[in-house]
mmCIF file with all atom_site columns, C-alpha atoms in Angstrom:
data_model
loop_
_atom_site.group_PDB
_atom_site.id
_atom_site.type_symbol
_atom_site.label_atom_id
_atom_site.label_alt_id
_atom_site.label_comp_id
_atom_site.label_asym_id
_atom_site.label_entity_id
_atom_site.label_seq_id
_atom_site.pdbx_PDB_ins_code
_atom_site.Cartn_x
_atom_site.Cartn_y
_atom_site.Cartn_z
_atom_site.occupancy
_atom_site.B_iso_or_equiv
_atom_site.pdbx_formal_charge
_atom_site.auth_seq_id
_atom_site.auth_comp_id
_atom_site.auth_asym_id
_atom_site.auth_atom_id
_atom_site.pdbx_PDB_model_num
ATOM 1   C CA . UNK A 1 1   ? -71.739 -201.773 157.803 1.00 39.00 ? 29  UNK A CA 1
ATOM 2   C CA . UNK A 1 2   ? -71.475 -205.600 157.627 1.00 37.00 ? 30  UNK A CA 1
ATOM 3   C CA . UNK A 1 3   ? -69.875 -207.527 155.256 1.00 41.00 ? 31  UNK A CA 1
ATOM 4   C CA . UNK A 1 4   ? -70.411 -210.498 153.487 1.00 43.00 ? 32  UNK A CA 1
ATOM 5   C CA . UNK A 1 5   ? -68.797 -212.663 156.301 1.00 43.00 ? 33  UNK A CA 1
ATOM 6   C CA . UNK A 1 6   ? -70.415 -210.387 159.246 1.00 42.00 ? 34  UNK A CA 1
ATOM 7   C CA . UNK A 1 7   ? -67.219 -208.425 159.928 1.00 42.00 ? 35  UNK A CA 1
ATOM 8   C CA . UNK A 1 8   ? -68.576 -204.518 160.720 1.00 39.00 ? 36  UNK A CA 1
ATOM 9   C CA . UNK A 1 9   ? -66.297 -202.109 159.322 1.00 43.00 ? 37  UNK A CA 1
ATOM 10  C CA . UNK A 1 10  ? -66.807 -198.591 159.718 1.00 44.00 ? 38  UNK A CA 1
ATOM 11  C CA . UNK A 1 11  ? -68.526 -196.110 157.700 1.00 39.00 ? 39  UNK A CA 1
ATOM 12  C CA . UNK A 1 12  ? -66.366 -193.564 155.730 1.00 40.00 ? 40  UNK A CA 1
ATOM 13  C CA . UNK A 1 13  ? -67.775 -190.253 156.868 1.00 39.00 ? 41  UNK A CA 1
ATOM 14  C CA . UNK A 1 14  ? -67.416 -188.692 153.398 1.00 38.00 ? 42  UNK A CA 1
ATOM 15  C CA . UNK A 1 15  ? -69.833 -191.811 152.338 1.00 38.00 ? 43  UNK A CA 1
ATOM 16  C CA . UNK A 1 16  ? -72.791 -190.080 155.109 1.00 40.00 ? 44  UNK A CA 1
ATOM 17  C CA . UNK A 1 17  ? -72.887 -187.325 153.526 1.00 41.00 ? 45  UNK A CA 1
ATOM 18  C CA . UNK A 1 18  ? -72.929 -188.342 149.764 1.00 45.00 ? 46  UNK A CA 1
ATOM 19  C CA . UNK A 1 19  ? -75.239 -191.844 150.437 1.00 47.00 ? 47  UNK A CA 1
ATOM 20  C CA . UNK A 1 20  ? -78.716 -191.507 151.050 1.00 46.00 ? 48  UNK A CA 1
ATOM 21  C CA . UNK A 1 21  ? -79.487 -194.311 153.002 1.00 47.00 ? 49  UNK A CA 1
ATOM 22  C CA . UNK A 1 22  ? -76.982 -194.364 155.420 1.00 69.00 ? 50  UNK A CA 1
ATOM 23  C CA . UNK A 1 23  ? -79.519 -193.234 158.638 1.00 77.00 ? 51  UNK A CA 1
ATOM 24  C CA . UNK A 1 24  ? -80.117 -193.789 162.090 1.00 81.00 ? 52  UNK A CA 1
ATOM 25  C CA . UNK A 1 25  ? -82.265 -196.343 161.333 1.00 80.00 ? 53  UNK A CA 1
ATOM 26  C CA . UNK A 1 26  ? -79.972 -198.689 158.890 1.00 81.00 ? 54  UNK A CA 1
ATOM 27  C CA . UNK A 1 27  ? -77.304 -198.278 162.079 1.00 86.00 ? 55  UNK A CA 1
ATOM 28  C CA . UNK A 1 28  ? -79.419 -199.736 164.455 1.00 85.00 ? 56  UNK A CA 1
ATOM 29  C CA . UNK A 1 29  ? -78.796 -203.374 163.100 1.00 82.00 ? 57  UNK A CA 1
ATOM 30  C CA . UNK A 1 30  ? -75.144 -203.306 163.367 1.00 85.00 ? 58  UNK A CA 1
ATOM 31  C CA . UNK A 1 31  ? -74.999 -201.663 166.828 1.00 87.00 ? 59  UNK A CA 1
ATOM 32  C CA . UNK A 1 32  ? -74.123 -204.109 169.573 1.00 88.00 ? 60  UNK A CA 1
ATOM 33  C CA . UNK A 1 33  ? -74.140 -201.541 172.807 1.00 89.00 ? 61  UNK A CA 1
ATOM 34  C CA . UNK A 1 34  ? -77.823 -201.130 174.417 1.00 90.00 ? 62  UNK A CA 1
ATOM 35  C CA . UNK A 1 35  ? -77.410 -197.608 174.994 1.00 93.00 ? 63  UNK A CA 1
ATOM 36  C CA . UNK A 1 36  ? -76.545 -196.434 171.723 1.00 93.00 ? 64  UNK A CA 1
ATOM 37  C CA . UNK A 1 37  ? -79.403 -198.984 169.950 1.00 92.00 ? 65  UNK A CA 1
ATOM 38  C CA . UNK A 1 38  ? -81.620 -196.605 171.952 1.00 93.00 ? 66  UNK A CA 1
ATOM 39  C CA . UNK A 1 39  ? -79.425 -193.213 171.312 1.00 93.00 ? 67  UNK A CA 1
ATOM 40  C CA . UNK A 1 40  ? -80.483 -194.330 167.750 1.00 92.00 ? 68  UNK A CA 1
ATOM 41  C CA . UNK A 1 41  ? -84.081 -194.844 167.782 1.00 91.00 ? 69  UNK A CA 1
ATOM 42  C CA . UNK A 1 42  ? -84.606 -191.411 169.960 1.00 92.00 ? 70  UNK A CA 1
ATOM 43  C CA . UNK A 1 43  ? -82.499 -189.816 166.874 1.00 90.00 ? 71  UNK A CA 1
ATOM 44  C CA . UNK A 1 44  ? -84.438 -191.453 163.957 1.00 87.00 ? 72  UNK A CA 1
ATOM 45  C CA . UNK A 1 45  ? -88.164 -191.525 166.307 1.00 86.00 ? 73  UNK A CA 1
ATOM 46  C CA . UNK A 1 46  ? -88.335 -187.885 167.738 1.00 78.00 ? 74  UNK A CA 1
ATOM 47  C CA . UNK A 1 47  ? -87.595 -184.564 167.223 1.00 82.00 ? 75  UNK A CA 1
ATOM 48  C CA . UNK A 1 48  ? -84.223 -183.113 166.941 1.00 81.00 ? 76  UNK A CA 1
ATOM 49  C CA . UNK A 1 49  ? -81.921 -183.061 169.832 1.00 86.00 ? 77  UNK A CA 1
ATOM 50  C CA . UNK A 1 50  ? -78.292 -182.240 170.537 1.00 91.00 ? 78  UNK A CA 1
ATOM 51  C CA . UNK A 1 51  ? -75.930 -184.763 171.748 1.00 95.00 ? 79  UNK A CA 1
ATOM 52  C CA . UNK A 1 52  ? -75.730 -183.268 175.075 1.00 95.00 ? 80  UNK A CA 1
ATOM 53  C CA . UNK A 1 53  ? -79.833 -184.599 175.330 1.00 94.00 ? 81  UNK A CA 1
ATOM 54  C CA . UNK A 1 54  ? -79.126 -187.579 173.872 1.00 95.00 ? 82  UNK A CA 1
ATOM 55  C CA . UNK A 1 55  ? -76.301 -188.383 176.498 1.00 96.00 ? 83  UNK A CA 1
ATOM 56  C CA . UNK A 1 56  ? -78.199 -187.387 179.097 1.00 95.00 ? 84  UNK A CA 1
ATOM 57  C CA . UNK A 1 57  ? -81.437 -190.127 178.184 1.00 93.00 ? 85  UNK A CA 1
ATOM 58  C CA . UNK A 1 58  ? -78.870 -193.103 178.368 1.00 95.00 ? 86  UNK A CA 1
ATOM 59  C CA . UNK A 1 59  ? -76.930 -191.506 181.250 1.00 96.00 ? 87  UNK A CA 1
ATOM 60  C CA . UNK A 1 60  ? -73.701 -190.755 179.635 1.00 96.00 ? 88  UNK A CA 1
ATOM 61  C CA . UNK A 1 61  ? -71.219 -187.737 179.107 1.00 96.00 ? 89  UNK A CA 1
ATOM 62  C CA . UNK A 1 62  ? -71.494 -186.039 176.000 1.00 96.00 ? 90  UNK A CA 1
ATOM 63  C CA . UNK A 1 63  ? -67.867 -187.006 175.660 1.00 97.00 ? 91  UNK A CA 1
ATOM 64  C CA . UNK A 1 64  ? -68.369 -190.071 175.954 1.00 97.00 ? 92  UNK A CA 1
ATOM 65  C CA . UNK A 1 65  ? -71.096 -190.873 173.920 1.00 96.00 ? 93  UNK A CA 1
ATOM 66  C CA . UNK A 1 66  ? -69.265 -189.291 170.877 1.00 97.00 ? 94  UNK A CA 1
ATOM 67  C CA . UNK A 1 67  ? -66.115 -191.721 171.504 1.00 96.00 ? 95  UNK A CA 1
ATOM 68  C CA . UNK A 1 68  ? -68.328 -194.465 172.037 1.00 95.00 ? 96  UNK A CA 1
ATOM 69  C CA . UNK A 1 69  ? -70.186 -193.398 169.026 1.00 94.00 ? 97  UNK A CA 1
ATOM 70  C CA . UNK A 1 70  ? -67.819 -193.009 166.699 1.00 94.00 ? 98  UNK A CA 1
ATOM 71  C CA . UNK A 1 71  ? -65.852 -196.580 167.352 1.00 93.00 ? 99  UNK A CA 1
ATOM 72  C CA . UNK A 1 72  ? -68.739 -198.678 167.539 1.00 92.00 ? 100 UNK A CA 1
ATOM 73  C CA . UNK A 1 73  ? -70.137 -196.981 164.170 1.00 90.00 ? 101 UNK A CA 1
ATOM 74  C CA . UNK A 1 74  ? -67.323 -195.308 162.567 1.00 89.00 ? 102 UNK A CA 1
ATOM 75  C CA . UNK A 1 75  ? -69.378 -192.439 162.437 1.00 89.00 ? 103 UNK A CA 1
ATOM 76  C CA . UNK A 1 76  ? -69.234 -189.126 164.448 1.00 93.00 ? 104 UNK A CA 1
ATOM 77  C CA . UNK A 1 77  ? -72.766 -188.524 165.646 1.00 94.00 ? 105 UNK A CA 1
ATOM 78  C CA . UNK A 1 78  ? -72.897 -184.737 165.462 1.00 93.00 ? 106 UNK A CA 1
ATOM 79  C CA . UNK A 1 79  ? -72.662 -185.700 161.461 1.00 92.00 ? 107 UNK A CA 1
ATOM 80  C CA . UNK A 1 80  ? -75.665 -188.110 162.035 1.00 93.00 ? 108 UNK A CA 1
ATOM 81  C CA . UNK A 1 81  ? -77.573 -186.090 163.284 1.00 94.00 ? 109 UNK A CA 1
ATOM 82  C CA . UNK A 1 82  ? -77.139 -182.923 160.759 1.00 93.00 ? 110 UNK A CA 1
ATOM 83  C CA . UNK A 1 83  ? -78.077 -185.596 157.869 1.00 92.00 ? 111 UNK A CA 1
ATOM 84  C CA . UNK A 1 84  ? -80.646 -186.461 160.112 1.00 92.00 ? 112 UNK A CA 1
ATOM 85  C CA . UNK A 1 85  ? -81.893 -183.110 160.625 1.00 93.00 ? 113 UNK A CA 1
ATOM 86  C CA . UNK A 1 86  ? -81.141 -181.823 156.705 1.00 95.00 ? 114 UNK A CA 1
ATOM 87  C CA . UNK A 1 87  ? -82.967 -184.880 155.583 1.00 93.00 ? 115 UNK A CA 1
ATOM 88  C CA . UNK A 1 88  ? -85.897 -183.929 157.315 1.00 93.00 ? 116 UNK A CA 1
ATOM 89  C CA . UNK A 1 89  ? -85.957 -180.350 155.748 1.00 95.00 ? 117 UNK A CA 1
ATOM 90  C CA . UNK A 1 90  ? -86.156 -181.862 152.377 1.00 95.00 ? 118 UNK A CA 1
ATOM 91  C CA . UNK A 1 91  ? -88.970 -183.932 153.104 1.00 94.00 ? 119 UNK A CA 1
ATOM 92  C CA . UNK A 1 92  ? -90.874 -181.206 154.667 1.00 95.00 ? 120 UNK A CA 1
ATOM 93  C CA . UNK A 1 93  ? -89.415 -179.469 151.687 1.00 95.00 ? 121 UNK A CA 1
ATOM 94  C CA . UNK A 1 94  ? -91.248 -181.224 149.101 1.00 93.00 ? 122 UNK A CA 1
ATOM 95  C CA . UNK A 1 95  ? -94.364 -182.180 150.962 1.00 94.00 ? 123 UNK A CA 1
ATOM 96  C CA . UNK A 1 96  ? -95.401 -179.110 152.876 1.00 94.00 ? 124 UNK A CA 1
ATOM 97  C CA . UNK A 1 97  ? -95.646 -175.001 151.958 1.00 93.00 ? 125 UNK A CA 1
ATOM 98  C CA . UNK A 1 98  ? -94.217 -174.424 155.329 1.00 95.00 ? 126 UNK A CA 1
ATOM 99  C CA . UNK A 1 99  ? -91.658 -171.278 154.906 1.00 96.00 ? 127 UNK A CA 1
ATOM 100 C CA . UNK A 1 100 ? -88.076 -172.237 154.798 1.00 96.00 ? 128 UNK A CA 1
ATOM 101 C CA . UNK A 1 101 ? -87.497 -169.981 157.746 1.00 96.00 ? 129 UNK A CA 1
ATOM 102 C CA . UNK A 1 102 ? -90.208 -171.794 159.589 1.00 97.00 ? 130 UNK A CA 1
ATOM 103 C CA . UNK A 1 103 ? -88.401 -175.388 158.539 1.00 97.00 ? 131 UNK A CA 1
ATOM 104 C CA . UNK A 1 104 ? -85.190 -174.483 159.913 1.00 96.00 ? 132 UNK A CA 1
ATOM 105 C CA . UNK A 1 105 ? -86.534 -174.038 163.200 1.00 95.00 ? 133 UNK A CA 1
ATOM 106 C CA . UNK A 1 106 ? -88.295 -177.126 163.012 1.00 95.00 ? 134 UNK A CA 1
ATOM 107 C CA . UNK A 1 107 ? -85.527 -179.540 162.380 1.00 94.00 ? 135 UNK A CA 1
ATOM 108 C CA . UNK A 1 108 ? -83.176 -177.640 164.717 1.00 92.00 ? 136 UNK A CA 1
ATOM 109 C CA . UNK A 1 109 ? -81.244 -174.464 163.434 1.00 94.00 ? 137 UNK A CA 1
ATOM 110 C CA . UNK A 1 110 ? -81.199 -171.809 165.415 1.00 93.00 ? 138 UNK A CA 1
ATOM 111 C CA . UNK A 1 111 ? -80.276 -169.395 162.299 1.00 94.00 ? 139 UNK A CA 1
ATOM 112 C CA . UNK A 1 112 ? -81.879 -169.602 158.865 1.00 94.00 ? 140 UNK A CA 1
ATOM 113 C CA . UNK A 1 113 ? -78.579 -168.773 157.521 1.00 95.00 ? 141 UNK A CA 1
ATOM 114 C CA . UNK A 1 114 ? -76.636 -171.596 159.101 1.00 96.00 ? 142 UNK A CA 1
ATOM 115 C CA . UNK A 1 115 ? -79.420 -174.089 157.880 1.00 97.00 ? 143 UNK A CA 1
ATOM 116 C CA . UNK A 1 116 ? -79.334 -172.323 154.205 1.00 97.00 ? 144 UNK A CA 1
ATOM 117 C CA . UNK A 1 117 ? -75.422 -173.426 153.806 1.00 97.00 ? 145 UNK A CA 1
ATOM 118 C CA . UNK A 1 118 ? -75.542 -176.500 155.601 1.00 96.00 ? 146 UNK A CA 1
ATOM 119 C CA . UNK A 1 119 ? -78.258 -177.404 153.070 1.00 96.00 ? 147 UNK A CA 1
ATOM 120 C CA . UNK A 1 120 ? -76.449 -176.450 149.984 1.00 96.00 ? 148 UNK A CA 1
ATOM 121 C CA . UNK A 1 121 ? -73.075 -178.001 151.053 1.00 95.00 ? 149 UNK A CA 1
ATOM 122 C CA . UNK A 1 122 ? -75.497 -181.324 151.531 1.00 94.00 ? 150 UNK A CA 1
ATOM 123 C CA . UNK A 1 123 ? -77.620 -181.126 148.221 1.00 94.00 ? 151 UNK A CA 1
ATOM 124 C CA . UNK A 1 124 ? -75.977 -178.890 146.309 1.00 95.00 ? 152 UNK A CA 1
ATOM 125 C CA . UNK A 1 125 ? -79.237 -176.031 146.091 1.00 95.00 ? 153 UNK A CA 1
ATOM 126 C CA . UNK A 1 126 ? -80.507 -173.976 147.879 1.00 95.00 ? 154 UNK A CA 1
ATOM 127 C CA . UNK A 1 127 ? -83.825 -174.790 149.886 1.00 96.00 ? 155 UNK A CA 1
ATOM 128 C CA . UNK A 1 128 ? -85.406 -172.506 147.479 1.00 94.00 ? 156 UNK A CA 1
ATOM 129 C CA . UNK A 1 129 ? -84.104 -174.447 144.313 1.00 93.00 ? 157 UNK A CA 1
ATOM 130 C CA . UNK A 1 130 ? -85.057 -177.515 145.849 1.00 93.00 ? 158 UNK A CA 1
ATOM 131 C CA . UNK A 1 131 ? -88.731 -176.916 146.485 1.00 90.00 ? 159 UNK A CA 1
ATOM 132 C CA . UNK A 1 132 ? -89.269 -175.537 142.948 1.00 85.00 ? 160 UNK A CA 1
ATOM 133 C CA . UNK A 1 133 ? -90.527 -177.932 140.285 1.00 77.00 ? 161 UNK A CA 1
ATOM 134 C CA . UNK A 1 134 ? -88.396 -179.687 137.969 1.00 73.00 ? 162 UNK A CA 1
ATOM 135 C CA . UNK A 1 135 ? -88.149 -177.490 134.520 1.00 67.00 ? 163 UNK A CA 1
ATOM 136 C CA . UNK A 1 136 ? -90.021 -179.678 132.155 1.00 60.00 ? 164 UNK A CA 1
#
């Protein structure tokens, strides 16, 4: 993130997690490198991919890529792009009656149960909890 004077400082990678609007998107701005301005907008435009993908578009190791990554952004991308992928099950949470199962395959888990705890570690309910109504 930029300061007031310009400076970028990193971004604490407790602070992903917990802040909503840290994204693929709001990095783009501060991102000086070509490669990962477009590792970005493949992450935030299409559907979910691993970093081993993503390396390969801009021609990269996987390795690599992370390194770079992480120092340019202070973030590790493998955390990007779970937030990524757990934001998009909420949205498809609340707008669709797609089954959970069916979600978790469609933003990228292999398991159900893997994308069930990621998703309560990230928003504290179950996917279950979270697509129910608010008690009035």
């Amino acid at each position: 993130m930029r300061s007031k004077d310009g400076i970028i400082a990193p971004i604490n990678e407790k602070h992903l997690v917990q802040c909503p609007v840290v994204s693929a998107a709001s990095l783009i701005a501060m991102v000086r490198e070509s490669r990962l301005r477009r590792v970005l907008q493949r992450i935030e435009s299409g559907p979910p991919q691993a970093v081993r993908e993503l390396a390969r578009g801009v021609r990269l190791s996987p390795a690599h890529l992370q390194r770079l990554f992480k120092r340019e952004t202070g973030v590790h991308i493998s955390d990007l792009l779970v937030e990524n992928r757990l934001r998009n099950a909420a949205q498809l949470l609340s707008t669709t009656d797609m089954e959970i199962k069916e979600i978790a395959y469609k933003v990228g888990y292999q398991h159900h149960s893997s994308f069930v705890r990621a998703f309560q570690r990230r928003f504290h309910q179950s996917p279950k909890q979270y697509r129910l109504p608010p008690a009035a």
